[in-house]
Amino acid sequence: MNFLAQTAPTGLTDVLLIPGLCFILGLGLWYGGIHFENRTEKSWLKWLAFVPLIIGVVIGLQMTMQAGDYTYQRLLGSKKLVYGHYLALALPLGALITVICWHFYLKKGQSYDRF
């Protein structure tokens, strides 16, 4: 009996649950940190957003590497699940890039008081 064997995901929820939660949590922490900075002083709260986003990228990267395997693709059964594996990487990675660009935009314009 092999306890390390994994079954193929049956729906998009199986694939996108953890990366999606990391995406929402990361953007929520970033946005909350910016609002907290506007009301008080500089805070480390917005930088805490990188932790779930990096975790989401790592998990999404593993899922994307699995989806690249032809044998694993045959187990999935539908193209929607294969695309869901790629979206599991694109969501947190896109949010990570957005957060970094957003920081440089706000820093360049010193426009923290716009929010």
mmCIF file of N, CA and C in Angstrom:
data_model
loop_
_atom_site.group_PDB
_atom_site.id
_atom_site.type_symbol
_atom_site.label_atom_id
_atom_site.label_comp_id
_atom_site.label_asym_id
_atom_site.label_seq_id
_atom_site.Cartn_x
_atom_site.Cartn_y
_atom_site.Cartn_z
ATOM 1 N N MET A 1 0.838 -1.163 0.000
ATOM 2 C CA MET A 1 0.000 0.000 0.000
ATOM 3 C C MET A 1 0.897 1.245 0.000
ATOM 4 N N ASN A 2 0.642 2.156 -0.907
ATOM 5 C CA ASN A 2 1.443 3.365 -1.026
ATOM 6 C C ASN A 2 0.665 4.547 -0.438
ATOM 7 N N PHE A 3 1.126 5.039 0.703
ATOM 8 C CA PHE A 3 0.448 6.150 1.351
ATOM 9 C C PHE A 3 0.806 7.497 0.715
ATOM 10 N N LEU A 4 1.833 7.531 -0.101
ATOM 11 C CA LEU A 4 2.245 8.777 -0.723
ATOM 12 C C LEU A 4 1.576 9.010 -2.071
ATOM 13 N N ALA A 5 0.787 8.074 -2.535
ATOM 14 C CA ALA A 5 0.120 8.227 -3.826
ATOM 15 C C ALA A 5 -0.956 9.308 -3.727
ATOM 16 N N GLN A 6 -1.044 10.122 -4.764
ATOM 17 C CA GLN A 6 -2.039 11.179 -4.800
ATOM 18 C C GLN A 6 -3.079 10.859 -5.854
ATOM 19 N N THR A 7 -4.296 11.267 -5.567
ATOM 20 C CA THR A 7 -5.345 11.108 -6.564
ATOM 21 C C THR A 7 -5.445 12.385 -7.374
ATOM 22 N N ALA A 8 -5.937 12.265 -8.573
ATOM 23 C CA ALA A 8 -6.097 13.445 -9.425
ATOM 24 C C ALA A 8 -7.229 14.308 -8.892
ATOM 25 N N PRO A 9 -7.115 15.631 -9.015
ATOM 26 C CA PRO A 9 -8.188 16.507 -8.548
ATOM 27 C C PRO A 9 -9.453 16.296 -9.374
ATOM 28 N N THR A 10 -10.584 16.451 -8.729
ATOM 29 C CA THR A 10 -11.861 16.220 -9.404
ATOM 30 C C THR A 10 -12.515 17.505 -9.886
ATOM 31 N N GLY A 11 -12.122 18.634 -9.332
ATOM 32 C CA GLY A 11 -12.724 19.901 -9.740
ATOM 33 C C GLY A 11 -11.748 21.052 -9.573
ATOM 34 N N LEU A 12 -12.168 22.226 -10.018
ATOM 35 C CA LEU A 12 -11.316 23.401 -9.917
ATOM 36 C C LEU A 12 -11.081 23.812 -8.469
ATOM 37 N N THR A 13 -11.999 23.470 -7.589
ATOM 38 C CA THR A 13 -11.820 23.808 -6.182
ATOM 39 C C THR A 13 -10.614 23.088 -5.588
ATOM 40 N N ASP A 14 -10.404 21.859 -5.992
ATOM 41 C CA ASP A 14 -9.243 21.108 -5.511
ATOM 42 C C ASP A 14 -7.935 21.751 -5.938
ATOM 43 N N VAL A 15 -7.940 22.372 -7.111
ATOM 44 C CA VAL A 15 -6.716 22.939 -7.670
ATOM 45 C C VAL A 15 -6.478 24.361 -7.168
ATOM 46 N N LEU A 16 -7.528 25.162 -7.116
ATOM 47 C CA LEU A 16 -7.374 26.596 -6.867
ATOM 48 C C LEU A 16 -7.645 27.035 -5.433
ATOM 49 N N LEU A 17 -7.941 26.133 -4.533
ATOM 50 C CA LEU A 17 -8.304 26.523 -3.171
ATOM 51 C C LEU A 17 -7.152 27.217 -2.445
ATOM 52 N N ILE A 18 -6.023 26.562 -2.303
ATOM 53 C CA ILE A 18 -4.891 27.140 -1.557
ATOM 54 C C ILE A 18 -4.294 28.353 -2.280
ATOM 55 N N PRO A 19 -3.985 28.275 -3.588
ATOM 56 C CA PRO A 19 -3.464 29.477 -4.246
ATOM 57 C C PRO A 19 -4.462 30.640 -4.246
ATOM 58 N N GLY A 20 -5.747 30.338 -4.350
ATOM 59 C CA GLY A 20 -6.761 31.391 -4.313
ATOM 60 C C GLY A 20 -6.841 32.057 -2.950
ATOM 61 N N LEU A 21 -6.761 31.257 -1.899
ATOM 62 C CA LEU A 21 -6.758 31.835 -0.546
ATOM 63 C C LEU A 21 -5.504 32.668 -0.296
ATOM 64 N N CYS A 22 -4.377 32.201 -0.792
ATOM 65 C CA CYS A 22 -3.139 32.983 -0.657
ATOM 66 C C CYS A 22 -3.242 34.290 -1.431
ATOM 67 N N PHE A 23 -3.857 34.261 -2.583
ATOM 68 C CA PHE A 23 -4.071 35.453 -3.401
ATOM 69 C C PHE A 23 -4.935 36.472 -2.652
ATOM 70 N N ILE A 24 -6.061 36.036 -2.133
ATOM 71 C CA ILE A 24 -6.976 36.939 -1.420
ATOM 72 C C ILE A 24 -6.342 37.456 -0.140
ATOM 73 N N LEU A 25 -5.704 36.580 0.620
ATOM 74 C CA LEU A 25 -5.074 36.988 1.871
ATOM 75 C C LEU A 25 -3.923 37.960 1.623
ATOM 76 N N GLY A 26 -3.115 37.701 0.603
ATOM 77 C CA GLY A 26 -1.992 38.582 0.296
ATOM 78 C C GLY A 26 -2.434 39.973 -0.115
ATOM 79 N N LEU A 27 -3.404 40.055 -1.030
ATOM 80 C CA LEU A 27 -3.884 41.371 -1.444
ATOM 81 C C LEU A 27 -4.621 42.086 -0.313
ATOM 82 N N GLY A 28 -5.339 41.334 0.504
ATOM 83 C CA GLY A 28 -6.021 41.940 1.649
ATOM 84 C C GLY A 28 -5.043 42.510 2.668
ATOM 85 N N LEU A 29 -3.984 41.778 2.951
ATOM 86 C CA LEU A 29 -2.965 42.290 3.874
ATOM 87 C C LEU A 29 -2.269 43.520 3.312
ATOM 88 N N TRP A 30 -1.976 43.511 2.030
ATOM 89 C CA TRP A 30 -1.317 44.664 1.407
ATOM 90 C C TRP A 30 -2.209 45.899 1.465
ATOM 91 N N TYR A 31 -3.456 45.744 1.077
ATOM 92 C CA TYR A 31 -4.378 46.871 1.061
ATOM 93 C C TYR A 31 -4.657 47.365 2.482
ATOM 94 N N GLY A 32 -4.819 46.433 3.406
ATOM 95 C CA GLY A 32 -5.003 46.829 4.809
ATOM 96 C C GLY A 32 -3.777 47.527 5.374
ATOM 97 N N GLY A 33 -2.597 47.087 4.983
ATOM 98 C CA GLY A 33 -1.369 47.733 5.442
ATOM 99 C C GLY A 33 -1.234 49.148 4.922
ATOM 100 N N ILE A 34 -1.668 49.371 3.689
ATOM 101 C CA ILE A 34 -1.614 50.721 3.130
ATOM 102 C C ILE A 34 -2.593 51.637 3.860
ATOM 103 N N HIS A 35 -3.779 51.129 4.133
ATOM 104 C CA HIS A 35 -4.748 51.945 4.878
ATOM 105 C C HIS A 35 -4.250 52.231 6.289
ATOM 106 N N PHE A 36 -3.620 51.255 6.915
ATOM 107 C CA PHE A 36 -3.080 51.456 8.257
ATOM 108 C C PHE A 36 -1.966 52.495 8.238
ATOM 109 N N GLU A 37 -1.136 52.486 7.206
ATOM 110 C CA GLU A 37 -0.073 53.481 7.082
ATOM 111 C C GLU A 37 -0.632 54.877 6.886
ATOM 112 N N ASN A 38 -1.722 54.982 6.166
ATOM 113 C CA ASN A 38 -2.316 56.300 5.941
ATOM 114 C C ASN A 38 -2.911 56.882 7.219
ATOM 115 N N ARG A 39 -3.382 56.033 8.106
ATOM 116 C CA ARG A 39 -4.005 56.519 9.337
ATOM 117 C C ARG A 39 -2.999 56.729 10.458
ATOM 118 N N THR A 40 -1.911 55.990 10.442
ATOM 119 C CA THR A 40 -0.912 56.115 11.519
ATOM 120 C C THR A 40 0.444 56.403 10.898
ATOM 121 N N GLU A 41 1.422 55.634 11.252
ATOM 122 C CA GLU A 41 2.760 55.817 10.684
ATOM 123 C C GLU A 41 3.142 54.582 9.868
ATOM 124 N N LYS A 42 4.364 54.542 9.415
ATOM 125 C CA LYS A 42 4.840 53.397 8.628
ATOM 126 C C LYS A 42 4.652 52.109 9.420
ATOM 127 N N SER A 43 4.278 51.083 8.690
ATOM 128 C CA SER A 43 3.971 49.813 9.339
ATOM 129 C C SER A 43 4.579 48.663 8.554
ATOM 130 N N TRP A 44 4.802 47.553 9.225
ATOM 131 C CA TRP A 44 5.320 46.348 8.591
ATOM 132 C C TRP A 44 4.188 45.461 8.110
ATOM 133 N N LEU A 45 2.940 45.869 8.351
ATOM 134 C CA LEU A 45 1.793 45.022 8.022
ATOM 135 C C LEU A 45 1.686 44.736 6.528
ATOM 136 N N LYS A 46 1.957 45.757 5.698
ATOM 137 C CA LYS A 46 1.824 45.515 4.253
ATOM 138 C C LYS A 46 2.901 44.567 3.735
ATOM 139 N N TRP A 47 4.042 44.531 4.387
ATOM 140 C CA TRP A 47 5.103 43.627 3.939
ATOM 141 C C TRP A 47 4.823 42.186 4.350
ATOM 142 N N LEU A 48 3.908 42.006 5.287
ATOM 143 C CA LEU A 48 3.486 40.658 5.674
ATOM 144 C C LEU A 48 2.713 39.984 4.536
ATOM 145 N N ALA A 49 2.235 40.772 3.584
ATOM 146 C CA ALA A 49 1.483 40.233 2.450
ATOM 147 C C ALA A 49 2.344 39.340 1.562
ATOM 148 N N PHE A 50 3.659 39.517 1.608
ATOM 149 C CA PHE A 50 4.531 38.698 0.768
ATOM 150 C C PHE A 50 4.565 37.240 1.213
ATOM 151 N N VAL A 51 4.305 36.974 2.477
ATOM 152 C CA VAL A 51 4.362 35.593 2.970
ATOM 153 C C VAL A 51 3.308 34.714 2.286
ATOM 154 N N PRO A 52 2.009 35.059 2.336
ATOM 155 C CA PRO A 52 1.059 34.179 1.637
ATOM 156 C C PRO A 52 1.214 34.189 0.128
ATOM 157 N N LEU A 53 1.672 35.314 -0.437
ATOM 158 C CA LEU A 53 1.840 35.345 -1.895
ATOM 159 C C LEU A 53 2.980 34.440 -2.337
ATOM 160 N N ILE A 54 4.065 34.411 -1.598
ATOM 161 C CA ILE A 54 5.180 33.524 -1.955
ATOM 162 C C ILE A 54 4.795 32.066 -1.730
ATOM 163 N N ILE A 55 4.055 31.786 -0.663
ATOM 164 C CA ILE A 55 3.562 30.424 -0.444
ATOM 165 C C ILE A 55 2.653 30.008 -1.601
ATOM 166 N N GLY A 56 1.783 30.913 -2.042
ATOM 167 C CA GLY A 56 0.904 30.622 -3.175
ATOM 168 C C GLY A 56 1.668 30.385 -4.460
ATOM 169 N N VAL A 57 2.740 31.142 -4.676
ATOM 170 C CA VAL A 57 3.559 30.951 -5.877
ATOM 171 C C VAL A 57 4.248 29.591 -5.841
ATOM 172 N N VAL A 58 4.772 29.206 -4.685
ATOM 173 C CA VAL A 58 5.451 27.902 -4.570
ATOM 174 C C VAL A 58 4.468 26.758 -4.816
ATOM 175 N N ILE A 59 3.287 26.837 -4.215
ATOM 176 C CA ILE A 59 2.289 25.777 -4.417
ATOM 177 C C ILE A 59 1.800 25.776 -5.859
ATOM 178 N N GLY A 60 1.595 26.958 -6.429
ATOM 179 C CA GLY A 60 1.163 27.054 -7.822
ATOM 180 C C GLY A 60 2.209 26.544 -8.789
ATOM 181 N N LEU A 61 3.480 26.770 -8.467
ATOM 182 C CA LEU A 61 4.555 26.270 -9.318
ATOM 183 C C LEU A 61 4.581 24.747 -9.317
ATOM 184 N N GLN A 62 4.358 24.149 -8.160
ATOM 185 C CA GLN A 62 4.305 22.685 -8.100
ATOM 186 C C GLN A 62 3.149 22.143 -8.926
ATOM 187 N N MET A 63 1.993 22.819 -8.848
ATOM 188 C CA MET A 63 0.841 22.358 -9.626
ATOM 189 C C MET A 63 1.062 22.544 -11.121
ATOM 190 N N THR A 64 1.723 23.623 -11.499
ATOM 191 C CA THR A 64 2.003 23.860 -12.921
ATOM 192 C C THR A 64 2.984 22.835 -13.458
ATOM 193 N N MET A 65 3.965 22.465 -12.652
ATOM 194 C CA MET A 65 4.910 21.428 -13.097
ATOM 195 C C MET A 65 4.205 20.089 -13.238
ATOM 196 N N GLN A 66 3.236 19.807 -12.373
ATOM 197 C CA GLN A 66 2.468 18.564 -12.518
ATOM 198 C C GLN A 66 1.646 18.588 -13.803
ATOM 199 N N ALA A 67 1.067 19.740 -14.118
ATOM 200 C CA ALA A 67 0.206 19.832 -15.306
ATOM 201 C C ALA A 67 1.007 19.710 -16.591
ATOM 202 N N GLY A 68 2.311 19.941 -16.541
ATOM 203 C CA GLY A 68 3.146 19.787 -17.720
ATOM 204 C C GLY A 68 3.428 18.341 -18.067
ATOM 205 N N ASP A 69 3.165 17.432 -17.159
ATOM 206 C CA ASP A 69 3.397 16.014 -17.394
ATOM 207 C C ASP A 69 2.232 15.433 -18.201
ATOM 208 N N TYR A 70 2.538 14.785 -19.285
ATOM 209 C CA TYR A 70 1.508 14.248 -20.178
ATOM 210 C C TYR A 70 0.664 13.178 -19.484
ATOM 211 N N THR A 71 1.287 12.335 -18.699
ATOM 212 C CA THR A 71 0.549 11.277 -18.008
ATOM 213 C C THR A 71 -0.431 11.869 -16.998
ATOM 214 N N TYR A 72 -0.009 12.886 -16.296
ATOM 215 C CA TYR A 72 -0.887 13.544 -15.322
ATOM 216 C C TYR A 72 -2.045 14.252 -16.034
ATOM 217 N N GLN A 73 -1.778 14.835 -17.200
ATOM 218 C CA GLN A 73 -2.841 15.496 -17.961
ATOM 219 C C GLN A 73 -3.915 14.498 -18.378
ATOM 220 N N ARG A 74 -3.524 13.305 -18.700
ATOM 221 C CA ARG A 74 -4.494 12.281 -19.088
ATOM 222 C C ARG A 74 -5.370 11.876 -17.916
ATOM 223 N N LEU A 75 -4.847 11.968 -16.689
ATOM 224 C CA LEU A 75 -5.643 11.646 -15.506
ATOM 225 C C LEU A 75 -6.699 12.713 -15.224
ATOM 226 N N LEU A 76 -6.450 13.935 -15.621
ATOM 227 C CA LEU A 76 -7.358 15.027 -15.291
ATOM 228 C C LEU A 76 -8.669 14.933 -16.046
ATOM 229 N N GLY A 77 -8.616 14.604 -17.290
ATOM 230 C CA GLY A 77 -9.848 14.392 -18.025
ATOM 231 C C GLY A 77 -10.379 15.602 -18.769
ATOM 232 N N SER A 78 -10.228 16.797 -18.253
ATOM 233 C CA SER A 78 -10.756 17.972 -18.952
ATOM 234 C C SER A 78 -9.675 19.051 -19.061
ATOM 235 N N LYS A 79 -9.796 19.836 -20.101
ATOM 236 C CA LYS A 79 -8.843 20.935 -20.316
ATOM 237 C C LYS A 79 -9.018 22.022 -19.258
ATOM 238 N N LYS A 80 -10.226 22.132 -18.717
ATOM 239 C CA LYS A 80 -10.491 23.154 -17.711
ATOM 240 C C LYS A 80 -9.627 22.920 -16.468
ATOM 241 N N LEU A 81 -9.432 21.689 -16.090
ATOM 242 C CA LEU A 81 -8.579 21.379 -14.943
ATOM 243 C C LEU A 81 -7.109 21.639 -15.246
ATOM 244 N N VAL A 82 -6.701 21.391 -16.478
ATOM 245 C CA VAL A 82 -5.313 21.690 -16.860
ATOM 246 C C VAL A 82 -5.071 23.192 -16.798
ATOM 247 N N TYR A 83 -6.021 23.980 -17.324
ATOM 248 C CA TYR A 83 -5.891 25.435 -17.261
ATOM 249 C C TYR A 83 -5.970 25.938 -15.825
ATOM 250 N N GLY A 84 -6.718 25.249 -14.988
ATOM 251 C CA GLY A 84 -6.784 25.600 -13.569
ATOM 252 C C GLY A 84 -5.432 25.454 -12.886
ATOM 253 N N HIS A 85 -4.651 24.459 -13.304
ATOM 254 C CA HIS A 85 -3.304 24.290 -12.755
ATOM 255 C C HIS A 85 -2.409 25.475 -13.123
ATOM 256 N N TYR A 86 -2.547 25.960 -14.346
ATOM 257 C CA TYR A 86 -1.754 27.126 -14.750
ATOM 258 C C TYR A 86 -2.235 28.389 -14.041
ATOM 259 N N LEU A 87 -3.531 28.495 -13.807
ATOM 260 C CA LEU A 87 -4.090 29.636 -13.090
ATOM 261 C C LEU A 87 -3.652 29.631 -11.628
ATOM 262 N N ALA A 88 -3.386 28.449 -11.078
ATOM 263 C CA ALA A 88 -2.905 28.347 -9.695
ATOM 264 C C ALA A 88 -1.558 29.030 -9.528
ATOM 265 N N LEU A 89 -0.773 29.111 -10.576
ATOM 266 C CA LEU A 89 0.485 29.862 -10.528
ATOM 267 C C LEU A 89 0.275 31.320 -10.917
ATOM 268 N N ALA A 90 -0.590 31.570 -11.886
ATOM 269 C CA ALA A 90 -0.773 32.926 -12.403
ATOM 270 C C ALA A 90 -1.409 33.862 -11.381
ATOM 271 N N LEU A 91 -2.337 33.372 -10.567
ATOM 272 C CA LEU A 91 -2.994 34.239 -9.581
ATOM 273 C C LEU A 91 -2.014 34.807 -8.554
ATOM 274 N N PRO A 92 -1.315 33.989 -7.780
ATOM 275 C CA PRO A 92 -0.409 34.574 -6.780
ATOM 276 C C PRO A 92 0.790 35.287 -7.399
ATOM 277 N N LEU A 93 1.280 34.803 -8.534
ATOM 278 C CA LEU A 93 2.407 35.474 -9.177
ATOM 279 C C LEU A 93 1.991 36.842 -9.709
ATOM 280 N N GLY A 94 0.815 36.920 -10.301
ATOM 281 C CA GLY A 94 0.294 38.199 -10.761
ATOM 282 C C GLY A 94 0.070 39.167 -9.612
ATOM 283 N N ALA A 95 -0.429 38.661 -8.486
ATOM 284 C CA ALA A 95 -0.630 39.520 -7.312
ATOM 285 C C ALA A 95 0.704 39.983 -6.746
ATOM 286 N N LEU A 96 1.701 39.122 -6.753
ATOM 287 C CA LEU A 96 3.028 39.499 -6.260
ATOM 288 C C LEU A 96 3.634 40.605 -7.118
ATOM 289 N N ILE A 97 3.525 40.478 -8.413
ATOM 290 C CA ILE A 97 4.036 41.513 -9.322
ATOM 291 C C ILE A 97 3.242 42.805 -9.151
ATOM 292 N N THR A 98 1.932 42.690 -8.975
ATOM 293 C CA THR A 98 1.090 43.869 -8.772
ATOM 294 C C THR A 98 1.457 44.600 -7.495
ATOM 295 N N VAL A 99 1.694 43.868 -6.421
ATOM 296 C CA VAL A 99 2.056 44.482 -5.144
ATOM 297 C C VAL A 99 3.396 45.212 -5.260
ATOM 298 N N ILE A 100 4.354 44.611 -5.935
ATOM 299 C CA ILE A 100 5.666 45.256 -6.092
ATOM 300 C C ILE A 100 5.536 46.521 -6.947
ATOM 301 N N CYS A 101 4.801 46.435 -8.055
ATOM 302 C CA CYS A 101 4.614 47.618 -8.904
ATOM 303 C C CYS A 101 3.821 48.697 -8.178
ATOM 304 N N TRP A 102 2.829 48.299 -7.403
ATOM 305 C CA TRP A 102 2.021 49.246 -6.647
ATOM 306 C C TRP A 102 2.889 49.988 -5.636
ATOM 307 N N HIS A 103 3.797 49.268 -4.990
ATOM 308 C CA HIS A 103 4.703 49.899 -4.029
ATOM 309 C C HIS A 103 5.581 50.953 -4.709
ATOM 310 N N PHE A 104 6.162 50.597 -5.849
ATOM 311 C CA PHE A 104 7.036 51.556 -6.531
ATOM 312 C C PHE A 104 6.254 52.746 -7.081
ATOM 313 N N TYR A 105 5.021 52.520 -7.504
ATOM 314 C CA TYR A 105 4.184 53.624 -7.969
ATOM 315 C C TYR A 105 3.886 54.591 -6.823
ATOM 316 N N LEU A 106 3.521 54.057 -5.669
ATOM 317 C CA LEU A 106 3.207 54.915 -4.521
ATOM 318 C C LEU A 106 4.451 55.595 -3.985
ATOM 319 N N LYS A 107 5.572 54.891 -4.025
ATOM 320 C CA LYS A 107 6.814 55.477 -3.517
ATOM 321 C C LYS A 107 7.313 56.582 -4.443
ATOM 322 N N LYS A 108 7.184 56.366 -5.735
ATOM 323 C CA LYS A 108 7.656 57.356 -6.699
ATOM 324 C C LYS A 108 6.842 58.646 -6.596
ATOM 325 N N GLY A 109 5.548 58.518 -6.502
ATOM 326 C CA GLY A 109 4.693 59.690 -6.465
ATOM 327 C C GLY A 109 4.448 60.213 -5.064
ATOM 328 N N GLN A 110 4.972 59.518 -4.066
ATOM 329 C CA GLN A 110 4.685 59.867 -2.668
ATOM 330 C C GLN A 110 3.191 60.090 -2.484
ATOM 331 N N SER A 111 2.412 59.209 -3.074
ATOM 332 C CA SER A 111 0.963 59.386 -3.090
ATOM 333 C C SER A 111 0.271 58.454 -2.107
ATOM 334 N N TYR A 112 0.888 58.233 -0.966
ATOM 335 C CA TYR A 112 0.240 57.401 0.038
ATOM 336 C C TYR A 112 -1.008 58.074 0.588
ATOM 337 N N ASP A 113 -1.103 59.385 0.486
ATOM 338 C CA ASP A 113 -2.245 60.085 1.046
ATOM 339 C C ASP A 113 -3.448 60.097 0.107
ATOM 340 N N ARG A 114 -3.356 59.471 -1.059
ATOM 341 C CA ARG A 114 -4.478 59.444 -1.988
ATOM 342 C C ARG A 114 -5.568 58.477 -1.564
ATOM 343 N N PHE A 115 -5.233 57.501 -0.765
ATOM 344 C CA PHE A 115 -6.221 56.488 -0.398
ATOM 345 C C PHE A 115 -7.063 56.965 0.739
#
